[in-house]
PDB file of C-alpha atoms in Angstrom:
ATOM      1  CA  UNK L   1     106.728 -24.372 167.424  1.00 93.00           C
ATOM      2  CA  UNK L   2     105.447 -20.802 166.844  1.00 95.00           C
ATOM      3  CA  UNK L   3     102.475 -19.675 164.645  1.00 95.00           C
ATOM      4  CA  UNK L   4     102.430 -16.181 162.986  1.00 94.00           C
ATOM      5  CA  UNK L   5      98.812 -15.262 162.556  1.00 94.00           C
ATOM      6  CA  UNK L   6      97.436 -12.090 160.839  1.00 91.00           C
ATOM      7  CA  UNK L   7      94.022 -10.790 159.963  1.00 91.00           C
ATOM      8  CA  UNK L   8      93.659  -8.228 157.154  1.00 87.00           C
ATOM      9  CA  UNK L   9      90.671  -6.516 155.898  1.00 86.00           C
ATOM     10  CA  UNK L  10      89.823  -3.119 153.979  1.00 80.00           C
ATOM     11  CA  UNK L  11      86.749  -1.362 152.826  1.00 81.00           C
ATOM     12  CA  UNK L  12      86.396   1.625 150.455  1.00 76.00           C
ATOM     13  CA  UNK L  13      83.286   3.474 150.487  1.00 74.00           C
ATOM     14  CA  UNK L  14      81.907   4.556 147.111  1.00 71.00           C
ATOM     15  CA  UNK L  15      82.169   8.310 148.254  1.00 65.00           C
ATOM     16  CA  UNK L  16      85.987   7.825 148.374  1.00 60.00           C
ATOM     17  CA  UNK L  17      86.373   7.436 144.687  1.00 64.00           C
ATOM     18  CA  UNK L  18      84.546   8.151 141.583  1.00 67.00           C
ATOM     19  CA  UNK L  19      83.594   4.413 141.128  1.00 68.00           C
ATOM     20  CA  UNK L  20      80.026   3.753 142.525  1.00 68.00           C
ATOM     21  CA  UNK L  21      80.885   0.312 143.877  1.00 68.00           C
ATOM     22  CA  UNK L  22      81.989  -0.319 147.422  1.00 72.00           C
ATOM     23  CA  UNK L  23      85.340  -2.227 147.458  1.00 77.00           C
ATOM     24  CA  UNK L  24      85.377  -4.574 150.420  1.00 78.00           C
ATOM     25  CA  UNK L  25      87.905  -7.322 151.374  1.00 76.00           C
ATOM     26  CA  UNK L  26      86.354  -9.343 154.098  1.00 80.00           C
ATOM     27  CA  UNK L  27      88.696 -10.214 156.835  1.00 84.00           C
ATOM     28  CA  UNK L  28      91.439 -12.807 155.779  1.00 86.00           C
ATOM     29  CA  UNK L  29      93.084 -14.861 158.384  1.00 90.00           C
ATOM     30  CA  UNK L  30      96.699 -16.443 157.422  1.00 90.00           C
ATOM     31  CA  UNK L  31      98.637 -18.842 159.691  1.00 95.00           C
ATOM     32  CA  UNK L  32     102.394 -19.535 159.168  1.00 94.00           C
ATOM     33  CA  UNK L  33     104.574 -21.955 161.197  1.00 96.00           C
ATOM     34  CA  UNK L  34     107.948 -21.028 162.482  1.00 95.00           C
ATOM     35  CA  UNK L  35     110.455 -23.280 164.492  1.00 95.00           C
ATOM     36  CA  UNK L  36     111.504 -20.372 166.711  1.00 95.00           C
ATOM     37  CA  UNK L  37     109.985 -17.286 168.549  1.00 95.00           C
ATOM     38  CA  UNK L  38     112.690 -15.190 166.973  1.00 96.00           C
ATOM     39  CA  UNK L  39     111.883 -16.053 163.397  1.00 96.00           C
ATOM     40  CA  UNK L  40     108.253 -15.527 164.138  1.00 96.00           C
ATOM     41  CA  UNK L  41     108.876 -12.050 165.703  1.00 96.00           C
ATOM     42  CA  UNK L  42     111.145 -11.152 162.686  1.00 96.00           C
ATOM     43  CA  UNK L  43     108.432 -12.088 160.254  1.00 95.00           C
ATOM     44  CA  UNK L  44     105.892 -10.335 162.278  1.00 95.00           C
ATOM     45  CA  UNK L  45     107.813  -7.043 162.233  1.00 96.00           C
ATOM     46  CA  UNK L  46     108.355  -7.259 158.443  1.00 96.00           C
ATOM     47  CA  UNK L  47     104.677  -8.005 157.802  1.00 93.00           C
ATOM     48  CA  UNK L  48     103.505  -5.098 160.129  1.00 94.00           C
ATOM     49  CA  UNK L  49     105.893  -2.559 158.394  1.00 94.00           C
ATOM     50  CA  UNK L  50     104.768  -3.756 154.952  1.00 92.00           C
ATOM     51  CA  UNK L  51     100.907  -3.451 155.990  1.00 89.00           C
ATOM     52  CA  UNK L  52     101.744   0.080 157.329  1.00 90.00           C
ATOM     53  CA  UNK L  53     103.445   1.207 154.123  1.00 91.00           C
ATOM     54  CA  UNK L  54     100.637  -0.001 151.801  1.00 86.00           C
ATOM     55  CA  UNK L  55      98.109   1.714 154.050  1.00 83.00           C
ATOM     56  CA  UNK L  56     100.179   4.974 154.004  1.00 86.00           C
ATOM     57  CA  UNK L  57     100.397   4.859 150.198  1.00 85.00           C
ATOM     58  CA  UNK L  58      96.829   4.227 149.662  1.00 80.00           C
ATOM     59  CA  UNK L  59      96.029   7.289 152.096  1.00 79.00           C
ATOM     60  CA  UNK L  60      98.471   9.412 150.338  1.00 83.00           C
ATOM     61  CA  UNK L  61      97.257   8.580 146.920  1.00 80.00           C
ATOM     62  CA  UNK L  62      93.648   9.289 148.134  1.00 77.00           C
ATOM     63  CA  UNK L  63      94.875  12.723 149.671  1.00 78.00           C
ATOM     64  CA  UNK L  64      96.338  13.618 146.266  1.00 78.00           C
ATOM     65  CA  UNK L  65      92.929  12.787 144.644  1.00 73.00           C
ATOM     66  CA  UNK L  66      91.065  14.723 147.440  1.00 75.00           C
ATOM     67  CA  UNK L  67      93.071  17.816 146.620  1.00 79.00           C
ATOM     68  CA  UNK L  68      91.425  17.847 143.080  1.00 76.00           C
ATOM     69  CA  UNK L  69      88.071  16.840 144.599  1.00 72.00           C
ATOM     70  CA  UNK L  70      88.059  13.240 143.228  1.00 68.00           C
ATOM     71  CA  UNK L  71      88.390  11.241 146.540  1.00 68.00           C
ATOM     72  CA  UNK L  72      87.969  11.231 150.355  1.00 69.00           C
ATOM     73  CA  UNK L  73      90.342   9.281 152.406  1.00 69.00           C
ATOM     74  CA  UNK L  74      87.989   9.351 155.438  1.00 74.00           C
ATOM     75  CA  UNK L  75      85.841   6.727 153.670  1.00 74.00           C
ATOM     76  CA  UNK L  76      88.832   4.157 153.707  1.00 78.00           C
ATOM     77  CA  UNK L  77      89.095   1.562 156.481  1.00 81.00           C
ATOM     78  CA  UNK L  78      92.150  -0.545 156.591  1.00 82.00           C
ATOM     79  CA  UNK L  79      92.402  -2.917 159.583  1.00 85.00           C
ATOM     80  CA  UNK L  80      94.970  -5.598 160.425  1.00 87.00           C
ATOM     81  CA  UNK L  81      96.331  -7.439 163.403  1.00 92.00           C
ATOM     82  CA  UNK L  82      99.549  -9.535 163.530  1.00 94.00           C
ATOM     83  CA  UNK L  83     100.526 -11.898 166.309  1.00 95.00           C
ATOM     84  CA  UNK L  84     102.993 -14.578 167.134  1.00 95.00           C
ATOM     85  CA  UNK L  85     101.403 -17.364 169.278  1.00 94.00           C
ATOM     86  CA  UNK L  86     103.067 -20.416 170.760  1.00 93.00           C
ATOM     87  CA  UNK L  87     101.683 -23.720 169.411  1.00 87.00           C
TER      88      UNK L  87
END
């Protein structure tokens, strides 16, 4: 049995947007069981790609807003870790 574990969090400082509130998602830990290492690694790859894409889209959107003086992507922290562990 294999366990896919991932941790995800983000923080957007108020300076990054016109909103004066800080947006923070505290670390979330998620576990999913798989019957084989191959299935776990396949899921890991898909999840990592999805998280990378989401982060890139967020940063791209903030870059667009920065160009008109409305945001600063340096105030955004996106952190994640994805692992396959043997149970």
